């Protein structure tokens, strides 16, 4: 059995036989526990694979009906998935994007080639390699020239709000 403390959001368990862990993955993964989907994955003791980003893909423009299990089922045909998640808000509603982390880069590349541009649940999805925030091209701050100001005193006119002077 898996040791679990009720107030924790995460726990880990160790089985004496791999087949028992596989059965837990097959039967319990994505089942609702206290209104939230349970996500089960193999423990990765070596964080280098996760930190390297190899095999990690980003999926956007997901239909709001796509949940963790549907995303997993869609992408599992390309290789062994280490982690799969649809981003959700506080209410548990989909934010329209998700992440799939494969055991190897080859599976991720195959998934990108086959699924990018495909229509899933009436939405054309975009699939690409995941990029950490530091590597993403942010907005060019120099290109913004307008600001929005509110709650100004009623007696102010354009002359008072001109910041160029």
CSV table of N, CA and C in Angstrom, one decimal:
chain,number,residue,atom,x,y,z
A,1,UNK,N,0.8,-1.2,0.0
A,1,UNK,CA,0.0,0.0,0.0
A,1,UNK,C,0.9,1.3,0.0
A,2,UNK,N,0.3,2.3,-0.5
A,2,UNK,CA,1.0,3.6,-0.5
A,2,UNK,C,0.7,4.4,0.7
A,3,UNK,N,1.8,4.8,1.4
A,3,UNK,CA,1.6,5.6,2.6
A,3,UNK,C,1.1,7.0,2.2
A,4,UNK,N,0.1,7.5,2.9
A,4,UNK,CA,-0.5,8.8,2.4
A,4,UNK,C,-1.0,9.5,3.7
A,5,UNK,N,-0.6,10.8,3.7
A,5,UNK,CA,-1.1,11.7,4.8
A,5,UNK,C,-2.2,12.5,4.2
A,6,UNK,N,-3.4,12.5,4.8
A,6,UNK,CA,-4.6,13.2,4.2
A,6,UNK,C,-4.4,14.7,3.8
A,7,UNK,N,-3.6,15.4,4.5
A,7,UNK,CA,-3.5,16.9,4.2
A,7,UNK,C,-2.4,17.1,3.1
A,8,UNK,N,-1.6,16.2,2.7
A,8,UNK,CA,-0.6,16.4,1.7
A,8,UNK,C,-1.2,16.3,0.3
A,9,UNK,N,-0.6,17.1,-0.6
A,9,UNK,CA,-1.0,17.1,-2.0
A,9,UNK,C,-0.2,16.1,-2.8
A,10,UNK,N,0.9,15.6,-2.2
A,10,UNK,CA,1.8,14.6,-2.9
A,10,UNK,C,2.2,13.5,-1.9
A,11,UNK,N,2.4,12.4,-2.5
A,11,UNK,CA,3.0,11.3,-1.7
A,11,UNK,C,3.7,10.4,-2.7
A,12,UNK,N,4.5,9.5,-2.2
A,12,UNK,CA,5.1,8.5,-3.0
A,12,UNK,C,5.0,7.1,-2.4
A,13,UNK,N,5.1,6.1,-3.2
A,13,UNK,CA,4.9,4.8,-2.7
A,13,UNK,C,6.0,3.9,-3.4
A,14,UNK,N,6.3,2.8,-2.7
A,14,UNK,CA,7.2,1.9,-3.3
A,14,UNK,C,6.6,0.5,-3.2
A,15,UNK,N,6.6,-0.2,-4.4
A,15,UNK,CA,6.1,-1.5,-4.5
A,15,UNK,C,7.2,-2.5,-4.6
A,16,UNK,N,7.0,-3.7,-4.0
A,16,UNK,CA,8.0,-4.7,-4.1
A,16,UNK,C,8.2,-5.3,-5.5
A,17,UNK,N,7.1,-5.2,-6.3
A,17,UNK,CA,7.2,-5.7,-7.7
A,17,UNK,C,6.7,-4.6,-8.6
A,18,UNK,N,7.4,-4.5,-9.8
A,18,UNK,CA,7.1,-3.5,-10.8
A,18,UNK,C,5.6,-3.7,-11.3
A,19,UNK,N,5.2,-4.9,-11.4
A,19,UNK,CA,3.8,-5.2,-11.9
A,19,UNK,C,2.8,-4.5,-11.0
A,20,UNK,N,3.0,-4.3,-9.7
A,20,UNK,CA,2.1,-3.7,-8.8
A,20,UNK,C,2.0,-2.2,-9.1
A,21,UNK,N,3.2,-1.6,-9.3
A,21,UNK,CA,3.3,-0.2,-9.7
A,21,UNK,C,2.6,0.1,-11.1
A,22,UNK,N,2.8,-0.8,-12.0
A,22,UNK,CA,2.1,-0.7,-13.3
A,22,UNK,C,0.6,-0.8,-13.1
A,23,UNK,N,0.1,-1.7,-12.2
A,23,UNK,CA,-1.3,-1.8,-12.0
A,23,UNK,C,-1.9,-0.5,-11.4
A,24,UNK,N,-1.1,0.1,-10.5
A,24,UNK,CA,-1.6,1.4,-9.9
A,24,UNK,C,-1.7,2.4,-11.0
A,25,UNK,N,-0.7,2.5,-11.9
A,25,UNK,CA,-0.7,3.4,-13.0
A,25,UNK,C,-1.9,3.2,-13.9
A,26,UNK,N,-2.2,1.9,-14.2
A,26,UNK,CA,-3.3,1.6,-15.1
A,26,UNK,C,-4.7,1.8,-14.5
A,27,UNK,N,-4.8,1.6,-13.2
A,27,UNK,CA,-6.1,1.6,-12.6
A,27,UNK,C,-6.5,2.9,-11.9
A,28,UNK,N,-5.5,3.6,-11.4
A,28,UNK,CA,-5.7,4.8,-10.5
A,28,UNK,C,-5.4,6.1,-11.2
A,29,UNK,N,-4.5,6.1,-12.2
A,29,UNK,CA,-4.1,7.4,-12.8
A,29,UNK,C,-5.2,8.1,-13.4
A,30,UNK,N,-5.4,9.4,-13.0
A,30,UNK,CA,-6.4,10.3,-13.5
A,30,UNK,C,-7.8,10.1,-12.8
A,31,UNK,N,-7.9,9.2,-11.8
A,31,UNK,CA,-9.2,9.1,-11.1
A,31,UNK,C,-9.3,10.2,-10.2
A,32,UNK,N,-10.5,10.6,-10.0
A,32,UNK,CA,-10.8,11.8,-9.1
A,32,UNK,C,-10.7,11.4,-7.6
A,33,UNK,N,-9.9,12.1,-6.9
A,33,UNK,CA,-9.8,12.0,-5.4
A,33,UNK,C,-10.1,13.3,-4.8
A,34,UNK,N,-11.2,13.4,-4.0
A,34,UNK,CA,-11.6,14.7,-3.4
A,34,UNK,C,-11.8,15.8,-4.5
A,35,UNK,N,-12.3,15.3,-5.6
A,35,UNK,CA,-12.7,16.3,-6.7
A,35,UNK,C,-11.5,16.7,-7.6
A,36,UNK,N,-10.3,16.1,-7.4
A,36,UNK,CA,-9.2,16.5,-8.2
A,36,UNK,C,-8.6,15.2,-8.8
A,37,UNK,N,-8.1,15.3,-10.1
A,37,UNK,CA,-7.6,14.1,-10.7
A,37,UNK,C,-6.3,13.7,-10.1
A,38,UNK,N,-6.1,12.4,-9.8
A,38,UNK,CA,-4.9,11.9,-9.3
A,38,UNK,C,-3.9,11.6,-10.4
A,39,UNK,N,-2.7,12.1,-10.3
A,39,UNK,CA,-1.7,11.9,-11.4
A,39,UNK,C,-0.7,11.0,-10.8
A,40,UNK,N,-0.4,9.9,-11.4
A,40,UNK,CA,0.6,8.9,-11.0
A,40,UNK,C,1.6,8.8,-12.0
A,41,UNK,N,2.9,8.8,-11.6
A,41,UNK,CA,4.0,8.6,-12.6
A,41,UNK,C,5.1,7.9,-11.9
A,42,UNK,N,6.0,7.4,-12.7
A,42,UNK,CA,7.2,6.7,-12.1
A,42,UNK,C,8.1,7.7,-11.4
A,43,UNK,N,8.6,7.4,-10.3
A,43,UNK,CA,9.5,8.3,-9.6
A,43,UNK,C,10.9,8.4,-10.4
A,44,UNK,N,11.3,9.6,-10.6
A,44,UNK,CA,12.6,9.8,-11.2
A,44,UNK,C,13.6,10.3,-10.2
A,45,UNK,N,14.4,9.5,-9.7
A,45,UNK,CA,15.4,9.9,-8.6
A,45,UNK,C,16.5,10.8,-9.2
A,46,UNK,N,16.8,10.6,-10.4
A,46,UNK,CA,17.8,11.5,-11.0
A,46,UNK,C,17.1,12.7,-11.7
A,47,UNK,N,17.3,13.9,-11.2
A,47,UNK,CA,16.6,15.0,-11.7
A,47,UNK,C,17.2,15.5,-13.0
A,48,UNK,N,18.3,15.0,-13.5
A,48,UNK,CA,18.9,15.5,-14.7
A,48,UNK,C,18.0,15.4,-15.9
A,49,UNK,N,17.2,14.3,-16.1
A,49,UNK,CA,16.4,14.2,-17.2
A,49,UNK,C,15.3,15.3,-17.2
A,50,UNK,N,14.7,15.6,-16.0
A,50,UNK,CA,13.7,16.6,-15.9
A,50,UNK,C,14.3,18.0,-16.2
A,51,UNK,N,15.4,18.2,-15.6
A,51,UNK,CA,16.1,19.5,-15.7
A,51,UNK,C,16.6,19.8,-17.1
A,52,UNK,N,17.0,18.8,-17.8
A,52,UNK,CA,17.6,19.0,-19.2
A,52,UNK,C,16.5,19.5,-20.2
A,53,UNK,N,15.3,19.1,-19.9
A,53,UNK,CA,14.2,19.5,-20.8
A,53,UNK,C,14.0,18.6,-22.0
A,54,UNK,N,14.9,17.6,-22.2
A,54,UNK,CA,14.9,16.7,-23.3
A,54,UNK,C,13.6,15.9,-23.2
A,55,UNK,N,12.9,15.8,-24.3
A,55,UNK,CA,11.6,15.0,-24.3
A,55,UNK,C,10.4,15.8,-23.8
A,56,UNK,N,10.6,17.0,-23.5
A,56,UNK,CA,9.5,17.8,-22.9
A,56,UNK,C,8.8,18.6,-24.0
A,57,UNK,N,7.5,18.5,-24.2
A,57,UNK,CA,6.8,19.3,-25.2
A,57,UNK,C,5.7,20.2,-24.6
A,58,UNK,N,5.4,21.2,-25.3
A,58,UNK,CA,4.3,22.2,-24.9
A,58,UNK,C,3.2,22.1,-25.9
A,59,UNK,N,2.0,22.0,-25.4
A,59,UNK,CA,0.8,21.9,-26.3
A,59,UNK,C,-0.1,23.0,-26.0
A,60,UNK,N,-0.5,23.8,-27.0
A,60,UNK,CA,-1.4,24.9,-26.7
A,60,UNK,C,-2.6,24.9,-27.7
A,61,UNK,N,-3.6,25.7,-27.3
A,61,UNK,CA,-4.8,25.8,-28.1
A,61,UNK,C,-5.7,24.5,-27.8
A,62,UNK,N,-5.6,24.0,-26.6
A,62,UNK,CA,-6.4,22.8,-26.3
A,62,UNK,C,-7.8,23.2,-26.0
A,63,UNK,N,-8.7,22.5,-26.5
A,63,UNK,CA,-10.2,22.7,-26.2
A,63,UNK,C,-10.3,22.5,-24.7
A,64,UNK,N,-11.2,23.3,-24.2
A,64,UNK,CA,-11.5,23.3,-22.7
A,64,UNK,C,-11.9,21.9,-22.2
A,65,UNK,N,-12.4,21.1,-23.1
A,65,UNK,CA,-12.9,19.7,-22.7
A,65,UNK,C,-11.7,18.7,-22.5
A,66,UNK,N,-10.5,19.1,-22.9
A,66,UNK,CA,-9.4,18.2,-22.8
A,66,UNK,C,-8.8,18.2,-21.4
A,67,UNK,N,-8.8,17.0,-20.8
A,67,UNK,CA,-8.3,16.9,-19.4
A,67,UNK,C,-7.0,16.1,-19.5
A,68,UNK,N,-6.4,15.9,-18.3
A,68,UNK,CA,-5.1,15.2,-18.2
A,68,UNK,C,-5.1,13.8,-18.9
A,69,UNK,N,-6.2,13.1,-18.7
A,69,UNK,CA,-6.3,11.7,-19.2
A,69,UNK,C,-6.4,11.8,-20.8
A,70,UNK,N,-7.2,12.7,-21.3
A,70,UNK,CA,-7.3,12.8,-22.7
A,70,UNK,C,-6.0,13.2,-23.4
A,71,UNK,N,-5.3,14.1,-22.7
A,71,UNK,CA,-4.0,14.5,-23.2
A,71,UNK,C,-3.0,13.3,-23.2
A,72,UNK,N,-3.0,12.6,-22.1
A,72,UNK,CA,-2.2,11.4,-22.0
A,72,UNK,C,-2.5,10.4,-23.0
A,73,UNK,N,-3.8,10.1,-23.2
A,73,UNK,CA,-4.2,9.1,-24.2
A,73,UNK,C,-3.8,9.5,-25.6
A,74,UNK,N,-3.9,10.8,-25.9
A,74,UNK,CA,-3.6,11.3,-27.2
A,74,UNK,C,-2.1,11.2,-27.5
A,75,UNK,N,-1.2,11.4,-26.5
A,75,UNK,CA,0.2,11.5,-26.8
A,75,UNK,C,0.9,10.2,-26.4
A,76,UNK,N,0.3,9.2,-25.7
A,76,UNK,CA,1.0,8.0,-25.2
A,76,UNK,C,1.4,7.1,-26.4
A,77,UNK,N,0.8,7.3,-27.5
A,77,UNK,CA,1.1,6.4,-28.7
A,77,UNK,C,2.5,6.6,-29.2
A,78,UNK,N,3.1,7.7,-28.8
A,78,UNK,CA,4.4,8.1,-29.4
A,78,UNK,C,5.6,7.6,-28.5
A,79,UNK,N,5.3,7.3,-27.3
A,79,UNK,CA,6.4,6.8,-26.4
A,79,UNK,C,6.0,6.8,-25.0
A,80,UNK,N,6.9,6.4,-24.1
A,80,UNK,CA,6.7,6.4,-22.7
A,80,UNK,C,6.6,7.8,-22.1
A,81,UNK,N,5.5,8.1,-21.5
A,81,UNK,CA,5.3,9.4,-20.9
A,81,UNK,C,5.7,9.4,-19.4
A,82,UNK,N,6.6,10.3,-19.0
A,82,UNK,CA,7.0,10.5,-17.6
A,82,UNK,C,6.0,11.3,-16.9
A,83,UNK,N,5.5,12.4,-17.5
A,83,UNK,CA,4.6,13.3,-16.9
A,83,UNK,C,3.7,13.9,-17.9
A,84,UNK,N,2.5,14.2,-17.6
A,84,UNK,CA,1.5,14.8,-18.5
A,84,UNK,C,0.6,15.6,-17.7
A,85,UNK,N,0.4,16.9,-18.1
A,85,UNK,CA,-0.5,17.8,-17.4
A,85,UNK,C,-1.1,18.8,-18.2
A,86,UNK,N,-2.4,19.1,-18.0
A,86,UNK,CA,-3.1,20.2,-18.6
A,86,UNK,C,-3.1,21.3,-17.5
A,87,UNK,N,-2.7,22.5,-17.9
A,87,UNK,CA,-2.7,23.6,-16.9
A,87,UNK,C,-4.2,24.0,-16.6
A,88,UNK,N,-4.4,24.2,-15.3
A,88,UNK,CA,-5.8,24.4,-14.8
A,88,UNK,C,-5.8,25.7,-13.9
A,89,UNK,N,-6.9,26.4,-13.8
A,89,UNK,CA,-7.0,27.5,-12.9
A,89,UNK,C,-7.5,26.9,-11.5
A,90,UNK,N,-7.7,27.8,-10.6
A,90,UNK,CA,-8.1,27.4,-9.2
A,90,UNK,C,-9.4,26.6,-9.1
A,91,UNK,N,-10.2,26.8,-10.1
A,91,UNK,CA,-11.5,26.1,-10.1
A,91,UNK,C,-11.4,24.8,-10.8
A,92,UNK,N,-10.3,24.5,-11.4
A,92,UNK,CA,-10.1,23.2,-12.1
A,92,UNK,C,-10.5,23.3,-13.6
A,93,UNK,N,-10.6,24.5,-14.1
A,93,UNK,CA,-11.0,24.6,-15.5
A,93,UNK,C,-9.7,24.7,-16.3
A,94,UNK,N,-9.7,24.1,-17.5
A,94,UNK,CA,-8.5,24.1,-18.3
A,94,UNK,C,-8.1,25.5,-18.8
A,95,UNK,N,-6.8,25.8,-18.8
A,95,UNK,CA,-6.3,27.1,-19.3
A,95,UNK,C,-6.0,27.0,-20.8
A,96,UNK,N,-6.2,25.8,-21.4
A,96,UNK,CA,-6.0,25.7,-22.9
A,96,UNK,C,-4.6,25.3,-23.3
A,97,UNK,N,-3.8,24.9,-22.3
A,97,UNK,CA,-2.4,24.4,-22.7
A,97,UNK,C,-2.0,23.4,-21.7
A,98,UNK,N,-1.0,22.6,-22.2
A,98,UNK,CA,-0.5,21.5,-21.3
A,98,UNK,C,1.0,21.1,-21.7
A,99,UNK,N,1.5,20.2,-20.9
A,99,UNK,CA,2.8,19.7,-21.1
A,99,UNK,C,2.9,18.2,-21.1
A,100,UNK,N,3.7,17.6,-21.9
A,100,UNK,CA,3.9,16.2,-22.0
A,100,UNK,C,5.5,16.0,-21.9
A,101,UNK,N,5.9,15.2,-21.0
A,101,UNK,CA,7.3,14.9,-20.9
A,101,UNK,C,7.6,13.4,-21.2
A,102,UNK,N,8.3,13.2,-22.2
A,102,UNK,CA,8.6,11.8,-22.6
A,102,UNK,C,9.9,11.3,-22.0
A,103,UNK,N,10.1,10.0,-22.0
A,103,UNK,CA,11.3,9.4,-21.5
A,103,UNK,C,12.5,9.8,-22.5
A,104,UNK,N,12.2,10.0,-23.7
A,104,UNK,CA,13.3,10.3,-24.7
A,104,UNK,C,12.9,11.3,-25.7
A,105,UNK,N,13.9,12.0,-26.3
A,105,UNK,CA,13.7,13.0,-27.3
A,105,UNK,C,13.0,12.5,-28.6
A,106,UNK,N,13.3,11.3,-28.9
A,106,UNK,CA,12.8,10.7,-30.2
A,106,UNK,C,11.2,10.7,-30.1
A,107,UNK,N,10.7,10.3,-29.0
A,107,UNK,CA,9.2,10.2,-28.9
A,107,UNK,C,8.6,11.6,-28.9
A,108,UNK,N,9.3,12.6,-28.3
A,108,UNK,CA,8.8,14.0,-28.3
A,108,UNK,C,8.8,14.5,-29.8
A,109,UNK,N,9.9,14.2,-30.5
A,109,UNK,CA,10.0,14.7,-31.9
A,109,UNK,C,8.9,14.1,-32.7
A,110,UNK,N,8.6,12.8,-32.6
A,110,UNK,CA,7.6,12.1,-33.3
A,110,UNK,C,6.2,12.8,-33.0
A,111,UNK,N,6.0,13.0,-31.7
A,111,UNK,CA,4.7,13.6,-31.3
A,111,UNK,C,4.5,15.0,-31.9
A,112,UNK,N,5.6,15.8,-31.9
A,112,UNK,CA,5.5,17.1,-32.5
A,112,UNK,C,5.2,17.0,-34.0
A,113,UNK,N,5.9,16.1,-34.7
A,113,UNK,CA,5.6,16.0,-36.1
A,113,UNK,C,4.2,15.5,-36.5
A,114,UNK,N,3.7,14.6,-35.7
A,114,UNK,CA,2.4,14.0,-36.0
A,114,UNK,C,1.2,14.9,-35.5
A,115,UNK,N,1.3,15.5,-34.3
A,115,UNK,CA,0.2,16.2,-33.7
A,115,UNK,C,0.1,17.7,-34.0
A,116,UNK,N,1.3,18.4,-34.2
A,116,UNK,CA,1.2,19.8,-34.4
A,116,UNK,C,0.3,20.1,-35.6
A,117,UNK,N,-0.6,21.0,-35.5
A,117,UNK,CA,-1.6,21.4,-36.5
A,117,UNK,C,-2.8,20.5,-36.6
A,118,UNK,N,-2.8,19.4,-35.9
A,118,UNK,CA,-4.0,18.5,-35.9
A,118,UNK,C,-5.1,19.1,-35.1
A,119,UNK,N,-6.3,18.8,-35.6
A,119,UNK,CA,-7.5,19.3,-34.9
A,119,UNK,C,-7.9,18.2,-33.9
A,120,UNK,N,-8.0,18.6,-32.6
A,120,UNK,CA,-8.4,17.8,-31.5
A,120,UNK,C,-9.6,18.4,-30.8
A,121,UNK,N,-10.7,17.8,-30.8
A,121,UNK,CA,-11.9,18.3,-30.1
A,121,UNK,C,-12.2,19.7,-30.7
A,122,UNK,N,-12.2,19.8,-32.0
A,122,UNK,CA,-12.6,21.0,-32.7
A,122,UNK,C,-11.6,22.2,-32.6
A,123,UNK,N,-10.4,21.9,-32.1
A,123,UNK,CA,-9.4,23.0,-32.0
A,123,UNK,C,-8.1,22.5,-32.7
A,124,UNK,N,-7.5,23.4,-33.5
A,124,UNK,CA,-6.2,23.1,-34.1
A,124,UNK,C,-5.1,23.4,-33.1
A,125,UNK,N,-4.4,22.3,-32.7
A,125,UNK,CA,-3.4,22.5,-31.6
A,125,UNK,C,-2.0,22.8,-32.1
A,126,UNK,N,-1.3,23.5,-31.3
A,126,UNK,CA,0.1,23.8,-31.6
A,126,UNK,C,1.0,23.0,-30.6
A,127,UNK,N,1.9,22.2,-31.2
A,127,UNK,CA,2.8,21.4,-30.4
A,127,UNK,C,4.2,21.7,-30.7
A,128,UNK,N,5.1,22.0,-29.7
A,128,UNK,CA,6.5,22.4,-29.9
A,128,UNK,C,7.3,21.9,-28.8
A,129,UNK,N,8.6,21.9,-28.9
A,129,UNK,CA,9.5,21.6,-27.8
A,129,UNK,C,9.2,22.7,-26.7
A,130,UNK,N,9.2,22.2,-25.4
A,130,UNK,CA,9.1,23.1,-24.3
A,130,UNK,C,10.3,24.0,-24.2
A,131,UNK,N,10.1,25.3,-23.9
A,131,UNK,CA,11.2,26.2,-23.6
A,131,UNK,C,11.1,26.8,-22.3
A,132,UNK,N,12.1,26.8,-21.4
A,132,UNK,CA,12.0,27.4,-20.1
A,132,UNK,C,11.8,29.0,-20.3
A,133,UNK,N,11.2,29.6,-19.3
A,133,UNK,CA,11.0,31.1,-19.4
A,133,UNK,C,12.2,31.8,-19.8
A,134,UNK,N,13.4,31.5,-19.3
A,134,UNK,CA,14.6,32.2,-19.7
A,134,UNK,C,14.9,32.1,-21.1
A,135,UNK,N,14.5,31.1,-21.8
A,135,UNK,CA,14.8,31.0,-23.3
A,135,UNK,C,13.7,31.5,-24.2
A,136,UNK,N,12.5,31.8,-23.6
A,136,UNK,CA,11.4,32.3,-24.5
A,136,UNK,C,11.7,33.8,-24.8
A,137,UNK,N,11.3,34.1,-26.0
A,137,UNK,CA,11.4,35.5,-26.4
A,137,UNK,C,10.3,36.3,-25.8
A,138,UNK,N,10.6,37.2,-24.8
A,138,UNK,CA,9.6,38.0,-24.1
A,138,UNK,C,9.2,39.1,-25.0
A,139,UNK,N,8.3,39.9,-24.5
A,139,UNK,CA,7.8,41.1,-25.2
A,139,UNK,C,8.9,42.1,-25.2
A,140,UNK,N,9.1,42.8,-26.4
A,140,UNK,CA,10.0,43.8,-26.5
A,140,UNK,C,9.5,45.1,-25.8
A,141,UNK,N,10.0,45.4,-24.6
A,141,UNK,CA,9.5,46.5,-23.8
A,141,UNK,C,9.6,47.8,-24.5
A,142,UNK,N,10.6,48.0,-25.3
A,142,UNK,CA,10.8,49.2,-26.0
A,142,UNK,C,9.7,49.5,-27.0
A,143,UNK,N,9.0,48.5,-27.5
A,143,UNK,CA,8.0,48.8,-28.5
A,143,UNK,C,6.7,49.3,-27.9
A,144,UNK,N,6.5,49.4,-26.6
A,144,UNK,CA,5.3,49.9,-26.0
A,144,UNK,C,5.5,51.4,-25.7
A,145,UNK,N,4.5,52.2,-26.2
A,145,UNK,CA,4.6,53.6,-26.0
A,145,UNK,C,3.4,54.2,-25.3
A,146,UNK,N,2.3,53.5,-25.2
A,146,UNK,CA,1.1,53.9,-24.6
A,146,UNK,C,0.9,53.4,-23.2
A,147,UNK,N,0.3,54.2,-22.3
A,147,UNK,CA,0.0,53.7,-21.0
A,147,UNK,C,-1.5,54.0,-20.7
A,148,UNK,N,-2.1,53.3,-19.9
A,148,UNK,CA,-3.5,53.5,-19.5
A,148,UNK,C,-3.5,54.0,-18.1
A,149,UNK,N,-4.1,55.1,-17.8
A,149,UNK,CA,-4.2,55.7,-16.5
A,149,UNK,C,-5.7,55.9,-16.1
A,150,UNK,N,-6.0,55.5,-14.9
A,150,UNK,CA,-7.3,55.7,-14.4
A,150,UNK,C,-7.4,56.3,-13.0
A,151,UNK,N,-8.6,56.6,-12.6
A,151,UNK,CA,-8.8,57.2,-11.3
A,151,UNK,C,-8.0,58.5,-11.1
A,152,UNK,N,-7.9,59.3,-12.2
A,152,UNK,CA,-7.3,60.6,-12.1
A,152,UNK,C,-8.3,61.6,-11.6
A,153,UNK,N,-7.8,62.7,-10.9
A,153,UNK,CA,-8.7,63.7,-10.4
A,153,UNK,C,-9.5,64.3,-11.6
A,154,UNK,N,-10.8,64.6,-11.4
A,154,UNK,CA,-11.7,65.1,-12.4
A,154,UNK,C,-11.2,66.4,-13.0
A,155,UNK,N,-10.5,67.2,-12.2
A,155,UNK,CA,-10.1,68.5,-12.7
A,155,UNK,C,-8.9,68.4,-13.6
A,156,UNK,N,-8.3,67.3,-13.7
A,156,UNK,CA,-7.1,67.1,-14.6
A,156,UNK,C,-7.6,67.2,-16.1
A,157,UNK,N,-6.8,67.8,-16.9
A,157,UNK,CA,-7.0,67.8,-18.4
A,157,UNK,C,-5.8,67.2,-19.1
A,158,UNK,N,-5.7,67.2,-20.4
A,158,UNK,CA,-4.6,66.6,-21.1
A,158,UNK,C,-3.3,67.2,-20.7
A,159,UNK,N,-3.2,68.5,-20.4
A,159,UNK,CA,-2.0,69.2,-20.0
A,159,UNK,C,-1.4,68.5,-18.7
A,160,UNK,N,-2.3,68.2,-17.7
A,160,UNK,CA,-1.8,67.5,-16.5
A,160,UNK,C,-1.3,66.1,-16.7
A,161,UNK,N,-1.9,65.4,-17.7
A,161,UNK,CA,-1.5,64.0,-17.9
A,161,UNK,C,-0.4,63.8,-18.9
A,162,UNK,N,0.1,64.9,-19.5
A,162,UNK,CA,1.2,64.8,-20.4
A,162,UNK,C,2.5,64.5,-19.7
A,163,UNK,N,3.0,63.3,-19.9
A,163,UNK,CA,4.2,62.9,-19.2
A,163,UNK,C,5.5,63.3,-20.0
A,164,UNK,N,5.3,63.8,-21.2
A,164,UNK,CA,6.5,64.1,-22.0
A,164,UNK,C,7.2,65.4,-21.5
A,165,UNK,N,6.5,66.2,-20.8
A,165,UNK,CA,7.1,67.5,-20.4
A,165,UNK,C,7.8,67.4,-19.1
